[in-house]
Amino acid sequence: QKEVEQNSGPLSVPEGAIASLNCTYSDRGSQSFFWYRQYSGKSPELIMFIYSNGDKEDGRFTAQLNKASQYVSLLIRDSQPSDSATYLCAVNIRDYKLSFGAGTTVTVRA
Amino acid sequence: EAGVAQSPRYKIIEKRQSVAFWCNPISGHATLYWYQQILGQGPKLLIQFQNNGVVDDSQLPKDRFSAERLKGVDSTLKIQPAKLEDSAVYLCASSLTGTGMRETQYFGPGTRLLVL
Protein backbone atom coordinates (compact mmCIF):
# COMPACT_ATOMS: atom_id res chain seq x y z
CA GLN A 1 0.00 0.00 0.00
CA LYS A 2 1.38 3.39 -0.97
CA GLU A 3 1.76 5.92 1.82
CA VAL A 4 -0.05 8.65 -0.14
CA GLU A 5 -2.39 8.09 -3.05
CA GLN A 6 -4.07 10.66 -5.25
CA ASN A 7 -6.93 10.30 -7.68
CA SER A 8 -5.59 9.59 -11.12
CA GLY A 9 -5.78 12.33 -13.70
CA PRO A 10 -5.66 14.14 -15.78
CA LEU A 11 -8.56 16.29 -14.64
CA SER A 12 -10.03 18.65 -17.18
CA VAL A 13 -12.45 21.37 -16.04
CA PRO A 14 -13.95 24.38 -17.84
CA GLU A 15 -12.94 27.85 -16.77
CA GLY A 16 -15.00 29.01 -13.82
CA ALA A 17 -15.84 25.50 -12.61
CA ILE A 18 -14.75 23.76 -9.42
CA ALA A 19 -11.81 21.34 -9.58
CA SER A 20 -11.87 18.65 -6.89
CA LEU A 21 -8.69 16.77 -5.98
CA ASN A 22 -8.55 13.84 -3.59
CA CYS A 23 -5.80 12.26 -1.55
CA THR A 24 -5.73 9.31 0.88
CA TYR A 25 -2.93 8.31 3.24
CA SER A 26 -2.05 5.12 5.05
CA ASP A 27 -0.43 6.28 8.31
CA ARG A 28 -3.20 7.01 10.82
CA GLY A 29 -0.72 8.93 12.96
CA SER A 30 -0.10 11.58 10.30
CA GLN A 31 -0.78 15.07 11.56
CA SER A 32 0.16 17.55 8.84
CA PHE A 33 -1.03 17.72 5.26
CA PHE A 34 0.18 19.93 2.45
CA TRP A 35 -0.86 20.71 -1.10
CA TYR A 36 1.86 21.75 -3.51
CA ARG A 37 1.34 23.08 -7.03
CA GLN A 38 3.90 22.22 -9.69
CA TYR A 39 3.84 23.88 -13.07
CA SER A 40 5.40 21.91 -15.91
CA GLY A 41 9.17 22.08 -15.67
CA LYS A 42 9.08 23.96 -12.37
CA SER A 43 9.58 23.05 -8.74
CA PRO A 44 6.74 22.44 -6.26
CA GLU A 45 5.35 25.46 -4.44
CA LEU A 46 3.21 25.28 -1.32
CA ILE A 47 -0.35 26.52 -1.75
CA MET A 48 -2.18 25.10 1.29
CA PHE A 49 -1.59 23.24 4.52
CA ILE A 50 -4.10 21.81 6.96
CA TYR A 51 -3.69 20.18 10.37
CA SER A 52 -7.19 19.95 11.86
CA ASN A 53 -10.30 18.13 10.75
CA GLY A 54 -12.67 20.24 8.71
CA ASP A 55 -12.27 22.87 6.05
CA LYS A 56 -9.66 25.55 5.56
CA GLU A 57 -10.19 28.27 2.99
CA ASP A 58 -7.59 30.50 1.35
CA GLY A 59 -8.89 32.58 -1.52
CA ARG A 60 -10.20 30.26 -4.21
CA PHE A 61 -8.65 27.21 -2.54
CA THR A 62 -10.30 25.06 0.13
CA ALA A 63 -8.57 22.14 1.82
CA GLN A 64 -10.67 19.53 3.59
CA LEU A 65 -9.35 17.01 6.09
CA ASN A 66 -11.01 13.93 7.56
CA LYS A 67 -8.55 12.07 9.76
CA ALA A 68 -11.01 9.29 10.59
CA SER A 69 -11.28 8.45 6.90
CA GLN A 70 -7.59 9.29 6.27
CA TYR A 71 -8.64 11.58 3.50
CA VAL A 72 -7.66 15.07 2.43
CA SER A 73 -8.96 17.03 -0.52
CA LEU A 74 -8.39 20.29 -2.34
CA LEU A 75 -11.11 22.30 -4.04
CA ILE A 76 -10.27 25.01 -6.54
CA ARG A 77 -13.23 27.34 -7.07
CA ASP A 78 -13.67 29.54 -10.14
CA SER A 79 -10.87 27.66 -11.91
CA GLN A 80 -8.63 29.78 -14.11
CA PRO A 81 -6.29 28.73 -16.94
CA SER A 82 -3.42 29.72 -14.64
CA ASP A 83 -4.50 26.90 -12.30
CA SER A 84 -3.44 24.35 -14.93
CA ALA A 85 -0.68 22.41 -13.18
CA THR A 86 0.05 19.22 -11.30
CA TYR A 87 -1.12 19.23 -7.68
CA LEU A 88 0.89 17.17 -5.22
CA CYS A 89 -0.52 15.98 -1.91
CA ALA A 90 2.14 15.63 0.79
CA VAL A 91 1.73 14.07 4.21
CA ASN A 92 4.03 14.42 7.18
CA ILE A 93 4.29 10.72 7.97
CA ARG A 94 6.85 10.37 10.77
CA ASP A 95 10.02 11.96 12.01
CA TYR A 96 8.95 15.17 10.27
CA LYS A 97 9.34 13.62 6.82
CA LEU A 98 7.07 14.34 3.88
CA SER A 99 5.69 11.60 1.67
CA PHE A 100 4.31 12.78 -1.66
CA GLY A 101 1.59 11.39 -3.85
CA ALA A 102 2.15 11.01 -7.58
CA GLY A 103 0.15 14.16 -8.29
CA THR A 104 -2.99 14.98 -10.23
CA THR A 105 -2.66 17.05 -13.38
CA VAL A 106 -5.36 19.67 -13.81
CA THR A 107 -6.16 21.36 -17.10
CA VAL A 108 -8.53 24.33 -17.12
CA ARG A 109 -10.21 24.83 -20.49
CA ALA A 110 -10.80 28.41 -21.53
CA GLU B 1 14.61 36.67 1.04
CA ALA B 2 16.55 34.55 -1.46
CA GLY B 3 15.16 31.09 -2.16
CA VAL B 4 16.86 27.74 -2.48
CA ALA B 5 19.50 27.84 -5.20
CA GLN B 6 20.57 24.87 -7.29
CA SER B 7 23.02 24.28 -10.10
CA PRO B 8 23.33 23.21 -12.79
CA ARG B 9 19.75 23.47 -14.08
CA TYR B 10 20.27 20.82 -16.75
CA LYS B 11 22.79 18.05 -17.26
CA ILE B 12 23.15 15.41 -19.94
CA ILE B 13 25.63 12.60 -19.41
CA GLU B 14 26.26 9.11 -20.66
CA LYS B 15 25.70 6.07 -18.48
CA ARG B 16 28.59 5.15 -16.23
CA GLN B 17 29.74 8.76 -16.08
CA SER B 18 29.67 10.75 -12.86
CA VAL B 19 27.74 13.92 -12.08
CA ALA B 20 27.41 16.33 -9.16
CA PHE B 21 24.67 18.72 -8.14
CA TRP B 22 24.95 21.68 -5.81
CA CYS B 23 22.39 23.24 -3.48
CA ASN B 24 22.41 26.37 -1.33
CA PRO B 25 19.45 26.47 1.07
CA ILE B 26 17.58 29.48 2.38
CA SER B 27 19.77 31.37 4.80
CA GLY B 28 19.30 30.17 8.36
CA HIS B 29 17.55 26.93 7.45
CA ALA B 30 19.00 24.06 9.43
CA THR B 31 17.50 21.22 7.45
CA LEU B 32 18.25 20.34 3.86
CA TYR B 33 16.59 17.67 1.75
CA TRP B 34 17.45 16.04 -1.57
CA TYR B 35 14.57 14.56 -3.54
CA GLN B 36 14.44 12.60 -6.78
CA GLN B 37 11.41 13.18 -9.00
CA ILE B 38 10.97 10.80 -11.89
CA LEU B 39 8.63 11.93 -14.65
CA GLY B 40 5.00 11.37 -13.67
CA GLN B 41 5.80 10.68 -10.01
CA GLY B 42 5.94 12.68 -6.84
CA PRO B 43 9.25 13.65 -5.24
CA LYS B 44 10.98 10.86 -3.34
CA LEU B 45 13.25 11.74 -0.42
CA LEU B 46 16.84 10.60 -0.94
CA ILE B 47 18.57 12.16 2.04
CA GLN B 48 17.88 14.63 4.84
CA PHE B 49 20.51 16.68 6.65
CA GLN B 50 20.11 18.43 9.98
CA ASN B 51 22.88 21.03 9.98
CA ASN B 52 25.81 18.95 8.72
CA GLY B 53 24.60 15.60 10.06
CA VAL B 54 22.58 12.98 8.18
CA VAL B 55 19.10 12.38 9.63
CA ASP B 56 17.79 9.93 7.06
CA ASP B 57 19.42 8.36 4.03
CA SER B 58 17.38 5.16 3.97
CA GLN B 59 16.30 5.63 0.35
CA LEU B 60 19.68 6.75 -0.99
CA PRO B 61 21.27 4.13 -3.29
CA LYS B 62 24.54 4.22 -1.47
CA ASP B 63 26.40 2.09 -3.99
CA ARG B 64 26.27 4.98 -6.45
CA PHE B 65 24.88 8.05 -4.70
CA SER B 66 26.66 10.14 -2.11
CA ALA B 67 25.89 13.47 -0.49
CA GLU B 68 27.56 15.83 1.87
CA ARG B 69 26.77 19.06 3.62
CA LEU B 70 29.96 20.60 4.85
CA LYS B 71 29.74 23.42 7.39
CA GLY B 72 25.98 22.90 7.60
CA VAL B 73 25.15 25.16 4.64
CA ASP B 74 25.74 24.14 1.02
CA SER B 75 25.27 20.56 -0.08
CA THR B 76 26.47 18.41 -2.94
CA LEU B 77 24.80 15.29 -4.31
CA LYS B 78 26.92 12.99 -6.48
CA ILE B 79 26.08 10.04 -8.69
CA GLN B 80 28.89 7.70 -9.72
CA PRO B 81 28.43 5.80 -11.97
CA ALA B 82 25.14 6.98 -13.44
CA LYS B 83 22.52 4.58 -14.79
CA LEU B 84 19.75 5.20 -17.28
CA GLU B 85 17.14 5.00 -14.49
CA ASP B 86 18.77 7.95 -12.75
CA SER B 87 17.22 10.26 -15.33
CA ALA B 88 15.04 12.52 -13.21
CA VAL B 89 14.76 15.95 -11.67
CA TYR B 90 16.79 16.32 -8.49
CA LEU B 91 15.14 18.75 -6.13
CA CYS B 92 16.74 20.37 -3.14
CA ALA B 93 14.54 21.73 -0.36
CA SER B 94 15.15 23.36 2.98
CA SER B 95 13.19 24.06 6.13
CA LEU B 96 13.86 26.13 9.20
CA THR B 97 14.40 23.43 11.82
CA GLY B 98 13.24 20.12 10.35
CA THR B 99 11.75 19.18 13.71
CA GLY B 100 8.26 20.62 13.40
CA MET B 101 5.31 18.59 12.16
CA ARG B 102 3.85 21.75 10.65
CA GLU B 103 6.99 23.08 9.07
CA THR B 104 7.04 24.07 5.43
CA GLN B 105 9.66 22.82 3.03
CA TYR B 106 10.79 25.24 0.32
CA PHE B 107 12.01 23.82 -2.96
CA GLY B 108 14.72 24.97 -5.31
CA PRO B 109 14.28 25.02 -9.11
CA GLY B 110 15.76 21.53 -9.50
CA THR B 111 18.39 19.97 -11.73
CA ARG B 112 17.07 18.03 -14.69
CA LEU B 113 19.35 15.04 -15.39
CA LEU B 114 19.25 12.98 -18.56
CA VAL B 115 21.39 9.84 -18.71
CA LEU B 116 21.95 8.47 -22.22
Tab-separated table of N, CA and C in Angstrom, chain B:
chain	number	residue	atom	x	y	z
B	1	GLU	N	13.856	37.831	0.565
B	1	GLU	CA	14.612	36.666	1.035
B	1	GLU	C	14.920	35.754	-0.156
B	2	ALA	N	16.185	35.408	-0.341
B	2	ALA	CA	16.552	34.546	-1.458
B	2	ALA	C	16.040	33.148	-1.191
B	3	GLY	N	15.657	32.451	-2.290
B	3	GLY	CA	15.157	31.094	-2.160
B	3	GLY	C	16.280	30.081	-2.198
B	4	VAL	N	15.884	28.824	-2.363
B	4	VAL	CA	16.858	27.737	-2.484
B	4	VAL	C	17.487	27.809	-3.877
B	5	ALA	N	18.802	27.779	-3.928
B	5	ALA	CA	19.500	27.845	-5.205
B	5	ALA	C	20.067	26.478	-5.556
B	6	GLN	N	19.996	26.124	-6.822
B	6	GLN	CA	20.570	24.867	-7.287
B	6	GLN	C	21.309	25.096	-8.603
B	7	SER	N	22.333	24.278	-8.809
B	7	SER	CA	23.022	24.284	-10.105
B	7	SER	C	23.654	22.927	-10.349
B	8	PRO	N	23.835	22.523	-11.605
B	8	PRO	CA	23.327	23.207	-12.791
B	8	PRO	C	21.822	23.012	-12.925
B	9	ARG	N	21.181	23.669	-13.875
B	9	ARG	CA	19.754	23.466	-14.081
B	9	ARG	C	19.492	22.254	-14.963
B	10	TYR	N	20.416	21.964	-15.851
B	10	TYR	CA	20.273	20.823	-16.749
B	10	TYR	C	21.632	20.128	-16.879
B	11	LYS	N	21.567	18.807	-17.059
B	11	LYS	CA	22.787	18.051	-17.259
B	11	LYS	C	22.459	16.825	-18.085
B	12	ILE	N	23.277	16.602	-19.118
B	12	ILE	CA	23.145	15.409	-19.936
B	12	ILE	C	24.470	14.667	-19.868
B	13	ILE	N	24.411	13.409	-19.494
B	13	ILE	CA	25.633	12.600	-19.406
B	13	ILE	C	25.359	11.230	-20.000
B	14	GLU	N	26.406	10.478	-20.213
B	14	GLU	CA	26.259	9.105	-20.663
B	14	GLU	C	26.319	8.180	-19.455
B	15	LYS	N	25.683	7.026	-19.594
B	15	LYS	CA	25.696	6.068	-18.480
B	15	LYS	C	27.133	5.717	-18.122
B	16	ARG	N	27.297	5.473	-16.853
B	16	ARG	CA	28.590	5.148	-16.232
B	16	ARG	C	29.452	6.383	-15.959
B	17	GLN	N	29.010	7.549	-16.435
B	17	GLN	CA	29.741	8.763	-16.077
B	17	GLN	C	29.309	9.213	-14.684
B	18	SER	N	30.022	10.199	-14.159
B	18	SER	CA	29.668	10.752	-12.858
B	18	SER	C	29.120	12.164	-13.030
B	19	VAL	N	28.345	12.593	-12.024
B	19	VAL	CA	27.740	13.923	-12.078
B	19	VAL	C	27.560	14.421	-10.649
B	20	ALA	N	27.595	15.736	-10.485
B	20	ALA	CA	27.409	16.328	-9.158
B	20	ALA	C	26.454	17.501	-9.251
B	21	PHE	N	25.633	17.624	-8.226
B	21	PHE	CA	24.668	18.718	-8.137
B	21	PHE	C	24.957	19.510	-6.870
B	22	TRP	N	24.679	20.802	-6.951
B	22	TRP	CA	24.949	21.685	-5.814
B	22	TRP	C	23.685	22.372	-5.353
B	23	CYS	N	23.568	22.583	-4.041
B	23	CYS	CA	22.395	23.241	-3.476
B	23	CYS	C	22.823	24.211	-2.381
B	24	ASN	N	22.226	25.393	-2.405
B	24	ASN	CA	22.414	26.367	-1.326
B	24	ASN	C	21.040	26.668	-0.731
B	25	PRO	N	20.790	26.295	0.496
B	25	PRO	CA	19.446	26.469	1.074
B	25	PRO	C	19.164	27.923	1.446
B	26	ILE	N	17.956	28.163	1.884
B	26	ILE	CA	17.580	29.484	2.381
B	26	ILE	C	18.421	29.787	3.626
B	27	SER	N	18.897	30.995	3.699
B	27	SER	CA	19.766	31.374	4.804
B	27	SER	C	19.093	31.120	6.157
B	28	GLY	N	19.822	30.444	7.022
B	28	GLY	CA	19.298	30.171	8.360
B	28	GLY	C	18.531	28.873	8.494
B	29	HIS	N	18.273	28.204	7.388
B	29	HIS	CA	17.554	26.931	7.454
B	29	HIS	C	18.514	25.817	7.846
B	30	ALA	N	18.135	25.096	8.896
B	30	ALA	CA	19.004	24.055	9.429
B	30	ALA	C	18.891	22.748	8.663
B	31	THR	N	17.746	22.523	8.062
B	31	THR	CA	17.500	21.223	7.448
B	31	THR	C	17.479	21.327	5.930
B	32	LEU	N	18.142	20.377	5.312
B	32	LEU	CA	18.246	20.344	3.857
B	32	LEU	C	17.863	18.958	3.373
B	33	TYR	N	17.088	18.917	2.301
B	33	TYR	CA	16.592	17.666	1.747
B	33	TYR	C	16.988	17.559	0.268
B	34	TRP	N	17.301	16.353	-0.143
B	34	TRP	CA	17.453	16.042	-1.573
B	34	TRP	C	16.352	15.062	-1.959
B	35	TYR	N	15.615	15.413	-3.014
B	35	TYR	CA	14.566	14.560	-3.539
B	35	TYR	C	14.886	14.176	-4.978
B	36	GLN	N	14.394	13.024	-5.377
B	36	GLN	CA	14.440	12.595	-6.775
B	36	GLN	C	13.003	12.544	-7.296
B	37	GLN	N	12.746	13.203	-8.407
B	37	GLN	CA	11.408	13.177	-8.995
B	37	GLN	C	11.501	12.644	-10.413
B	38	ILE	N	11.035	11.420	-10.568
B	38	ILE	CA	10.973	10.801	-11.885
B	38	ILE	C	9.698	11.273	-12.576
B	39	LEU	N	9.759	11.414	-13.875
B	39	LEU	CA	8.633	11.932	-14.646
B	39	LEU	C	7.341	11.188	-14.317
B	40	GLY	N	6.309	11.958	-13.968
B	40	GLY	CA	5.003	11.366	-13.670
B	40	GLY	C	4.850	10.888	-12.246
B	41	GLN	N	5.862	11.106	-11.411
B	41	GLN	CA	5.799	10.676	-10.011
B	41	GLN	C	6.004	11.868	-9.084
B	42	GLY	N	5.670	11.660	-7.826
B	42	GLY	CA	5.942	12.679	-6.841
B	42	GLY	C	7.392	12.612	-6.381
B	43	PRO	N	7.882	13.658	-5.744
B	43	PRO	CA	9.251	13.645	-5.241
B	43	PRO	C	9.459	12.526	-4.212
B	44	LYS	N	10.619	11.884	-4.287
B	44	LYS	CA	10.981	10.857	-3.335
B	44	LYS	C	12.212	11.322	-2.571
B	45	LEU	N	12.127	11.286	-1.246
B	45	LEU	CA	13.248	11.740	-0.423
B	45	LEU	C	14.443	10.801	-0.560
B	46	LEU	N	15.606	11.381	-0.870
B	46	LEU	CA	16.844	10.603	-0.938
B	46	LEU	C	17.623	10.718	0.367
B	47	ILE	N	17.775	11.937	0.847
B	47	ILE	CA	18.572	12.159	2.044
B	47	ILE	C	18.135	13.455	2.703
B	48	GLN	N	18.224	13.452	4.047
B	48	GLN	CA	17.875	14.629	4.842
B	48	GLN	C	19.035	14.937	5.770
B	49	PHE	N	19.461	16.206	5.767
B	49	PHE	CA	20.512	16.677	6.651
B	49	PHE	C	19.918	17.604	7.709
B	50	GLN	N	20.410	17.481	8.913
B	50	GLN	CA	20.111	18.431	9.978
B	50	GLN	C	21.451	19.078	10.308
B	51	ASN	N	21.576	20.359	9.945
B	51	ASN	CA	22.879	21.028	9.976
B	51	ASN	C	23.830	20.217	9.099
B	52	ASN	N	24.925	19.720	9.597
B	52	ASN	CA	25.806	18.952	8.718
B	52	ASN	C	25.764	17.459	9.003
B	53	GLY	N	24.757	17.014	9.772
B	53	GLY	CA	24.604	15.599	10.061
B	53	GLY	C	23.458	14.981	9.271
B	54	VAL	N	23.610	13.689	8.929
B	54	VAL	CA	22.575	12.981	8.176
B	54	VAL	C	21.494	12.484	9.130
B	55	VAL	N	20.232	12.834	8.833
B	55	VAL	CA	19.103	12.379	9.634
B	55	VAL	C	18.508	11.103	9.053
B	56	ASP	N	18.410	11.078	7.719
B	56	ASP	CA	17.788	9.931	7.057
B	56	ASP	C	18.377	9.783	5.664
B	57	ASP	N	18.938	8.655	5.391
B	57	ASP	CA	19.417	8.356	4.026
B	57	ASP	C	18.963	6.962	3.623
B	58	SER	N	17.839	6.526	4.169
B	58	SER	CA	17.376	5.161	3.968
B	58	SER	C	17.011	4.857	2.511
B	59	GLN	N	16.679	5.870	1.743
B	59	GLN	CA	16.300	5.631	0.354
B	59	GLN	C	17.385	6.090	-0.623
B	60	LEU	N	18.559	6.350	-0.140
B	60	LEU	CA	19.677	6.747	-0.994
B	60	LEU	C	20.407	5.492	-1.473
B	61	PRO	N	20.517	5.296	-2.774
B	61	PRO	CA	21.269	4.128	-3.293
B	61	PRO	C	22.764	4.336	-3.057
B	62	LYS	N	23.212	3.860	-1.935
B	62	LYS	CA	24.543	4.222	-1.469
B	62	LYS	C	25.682	3.621	-2.293
B	63	ASP	N	25.342	2.641	-3.149
B	63	ASP	CA	26.401	2.086	-3.988
B	63	ASP	C	26.801	3.055	-5.095
B	64	ARG	N	25.937	4.052	-5.361
B	64	ARG	CA	26.267	4.977	-6.451
B	64	ARG	C	26.025	6.445	-6.084
B	65	PHE	N	25.210	6.675	-5.110
B	65	PHE	CA	24.882	8.050	-4.704
B	65	PHE	C	25.624	8.397	-3.415
B	66	SER	N	26.080	9.634	-3.355
B	66	SER	CA	26.658	10.143	-2.112
B	66	SER	C	26.283	11.612	-1.963
B	67	ALA	N	26.233	12.075	-0.739
B	67	ALA	CA	25.889	13.469	-0.490
B	67	ALA	C	26.629	13.954	0.731
B	68	GLU	N	26.923	15.231	0.716
B	68	GLU	CA	27.563	15.828	1.873
B	68	GLU	C	27.067	17.242	2.066
B	69	ARG	N	27.161	17.693	3.296
B	69	ARG	CA	26.772	19.058	3.621
B	69	ARG	C	27.814	19.594	4.595
B	70	LEU	N	28.868	20.094	4.035
B	70	LEU	CA	29.958	20.603	4.848
B	70	LEU	C	29.579	21.938	5.464
B	71	LYS	N	29.969	22.165	6.679
B	71	LYS	CA	29.739	23.417	7.391
B	71	LYS	C	28.251	23.719	7.584
B	72	GLY	N	27.400	22.736	7.335
B	72	GLY	CA	25.981	22.905	7.602
B	72	GLY	C	25.263	23.895	6.715
B	73	VAL	N	25.819	24.209	5.538
B	73	VAL	CA	25.146	25.156	4.645
B	73	VAL	C	24.927	24.499	3.285
B	74	ASP	N	25.864	24.709	2.361
B	74	ASP	CA	25.737	24.138	1.022
B	74	ASP	C	25.799	22.622	1.067
B	75	SER	N	25.228	22.017	0.027
B	75	SER	CA	25.271	20.563	-0.076
B	75	SER	C	25.566	20.147	-1.506
B	76	THR	N	26.183	18.988	-1.636
B	76	THR	CA	26.474	18.410	-2.942
B	76	THR	C	25.951	16.992	-2.981
B	77	LEU	N	25.277	16.641	-4.058
B	77	LEU	CA	24.804	15.285	-4.307
B	77	LEU	C	25.561	14.746	-5.517
B	78	LYS	N	26.131	13.559	-5.389
B	78	LYS	CA	26.915	12.985	-6.476
B	78	LYS	C	26.358	11.627	-6.871
B	79	ILE	N	26.452	11.349	-8.161
B	79	ILE	CA	26.084	10.041	-8.686
B	79	ILE	C	27.286	9.505	-9.448
B	80	GLN	N	27.732	8.290	-9.065
B	80	GLN	CA	28.890	7.700	-9.718
B	80	GLN	C	28.885	6.195	-9.540
B	81	PRO	N	28.719	5.409	-10.594
B	81	PRO	CA	28.429	5.796	-11.971
B	81	PRO	C	26.931	5.946	-12.193
B	82	ALA	N	26.556	6.758	-13.159
B	82	ALA	CA	25.137	6.978	-13.436
B	82	ALA	C	24.558	5.837	-14.260
B	83	LYS	N	23.267	5.556	-14.026
B	83	LYS	CA	22.519	4.582	-14.790
B	83	LYS	C	21.386	5.284	-15.522
B	84	LEU	N	20.836	4.612	-16.505
B	84	LEU	CA	19.750	5.198	-17.281
B	84	LEU	C	18.568	5.591	-16.377
B	85	GLU	N	18.295	4.742	-15.370
B	85	GLU	CA	17.136	4.996	-14.494
B	85	GLU	C	17.340	6.166	-13.541
B	86	ASP	N	18.520	6.757	-13.568
B	86	ASP	CA	18.765	7.948	-12.747
B	86	ASP	C	18.242	9.220	-13.412
B	87	SER	N	17.784	9.105	-14.635
B	87	SER	CA	17.219	10.262	-15.335
B	87	SER	C	16.003	10.749	-14.562
B	88	ALA	N	16.069	11.983	-14.103
B	88	ALA	CA	15.039	12.522	-13.210
B	88	ALA	C	15.361	13.985	-12.950
B	89	VAL	N	14.468	14.618	-12.200
B	89	VAL	CA	14.758	15.948	-11.670
B	89	VAL	C	15.180	15.783	-10.220
B	90	TYR	N	16.300	16.389	-9.861
B	90	TYR	CA	16.794	16.322	-8.490
B	90	TYR	C	16.488	17.660	-7.818
B	91	LEU	N	15.636	17.566	-6.827
B	91	LEU	CA	15.145	18.748	-6.129
B	91	LEU	C	15.817	18.870	-4.768
B	92	CYS	N	16.231	20.062	-4.462
B	92	CYS	CA	16.742	20.369	-3.141
B	92	CYS	C	15.698	21.207	-2.420
B	93	ALA	N	15.485	20.949	-1.158
B	93	ALA	CA	14.545	21.727	-0.357
B	93	ALA	C	15.180	22.038	0.988
B	94	SER	N	14.664	23.064	1.640
B	94	SER	CA	15.154	23.362	2.981
B	94	SER	C	13.992	23.774	3.869
B	95	SER	N	14.168	23.604	5.160
B	95	SER	CA	13.188	24.056	6.133
B	95	SER	C	13.926	24.610	7.334
B	96	LEU	N	13.208	25.378	8.144
B	96	LEU	CA	13.864	26.132	9.204
B	96	LEU	C	14.556	25.239	10.228
B	97	THR	N	13.810	24.276	10.781
B	97	THR	CA	14.403	23.433	11.822
B	97	THR	C	14.381	21.956	11.460
B	98	GLY	N	13.373	21.534	10.678
B	98	GLY	CA	13.239	20.120	10.353
B	98	GLY	C	12.681	19.287	11.480
B	99	THR	N	12.252	19.939	12.561
B	99	THR	CA	11.750	19.183	13.709
B	99	THR	C	10.327	19.579	14.066
B	100	GLY	N	9.640	20.235	13.138
B	100	GLY	CA	8.260	20.619	13.401
B	100	GLY	C	7.323	19.897	12.451
B	101	MET	N	6.258	19.317	12.996
B	101	MET	CA	5.314	18.592	12.159
B	101	MET	C	4.586	19.513	11.190
B	102	ARG	N	4.576	20.813	11.499
B	102	ARG	CA	3.851	21.749	10.654
B	102	ARG	C	4.779	22.621	9.822
B	103	GLU	N	6.005	22.238	9.737
B	103	GLU	CA	6.993	23.077	9.074
B	103	GLU	C	6.936	22.929	7.572
B	104	THR	N	7.086	24.046	6.887
B	104	THR	CA	7.037	24.067	5.429
B	104	THR	C	8.414	23.800	4.843
B	105	GLN	N	8.438	23.021	3.803
B	105	GLN	CA	9.660	22.819	3.030
B	105	GLN	C	9.593	23.697	1.779
B	106	TYR	N	10.701	24.367	1.481
B	106	TYR	CA	10.788	25.242	0.321
B	106	TYR	C	11.728	24.606	-0.685
B	107	PHE	N	11.268	24.528	-1.916
B	107	PHE	CA	12.010	23.823	-2.956
B	107	PHE	C	12.801	24.769	-3.846
B	108	GLY	N	13.948	24.289	-4.296
B	108	GLY	CA	14.720	24.972	-5.312
B	108	GLY	C	14.194	24.635	-6.696
B	109	PRO	N	14.784	25.213	-7.745
B	109	PRO	CA	14.279	25.017	-9.111
B	109	PRO	C	14.571	23.625	-9.669
B	110	GLY	N	15.474	22.886	-9.047
B	110	GLY	CA	15.763	21.529	-9.504
B	110	GLY	C	16.848	21.457	-10.566
B	111	THR	N	17.439	20.274	-10.662
B	111	THR	CA	18.389	19.965	-11.729
B	111	THR	C	17.806	18.818	-12.528
B	112	ARG	N	17.647	19.057	-13.815
B	112	ARG	CA	17.074	18.030	-14.692
B	112	ARG	C	18.221	17.211	-15.271
B	113	LEU	N	18.280	15.921	-14.937
B	113	LEU	CA	19.353	15.043	-15.394
B	113	LEU	C	18.836	14.063	-16.434
B	114	LEU	N	19.552	13.966	-17.538
B	114	LEU	CA	19.252	12.977	-18.562
B	114	LEU	C	20.480	12.097	-18.746
B	115	VAL	N	20.301	10.795	-18.550
B	115	VAL	CA	21.391	9.840	-18.714
B	115	VAL	C	21.156	9.054	-20.000
B	116	LEU	N	22.110	9.134	-20.914
B	116	LEU	CA	21.950	8.474	-22.222
B	116	LEU	C	22.741	7.173	-22.288
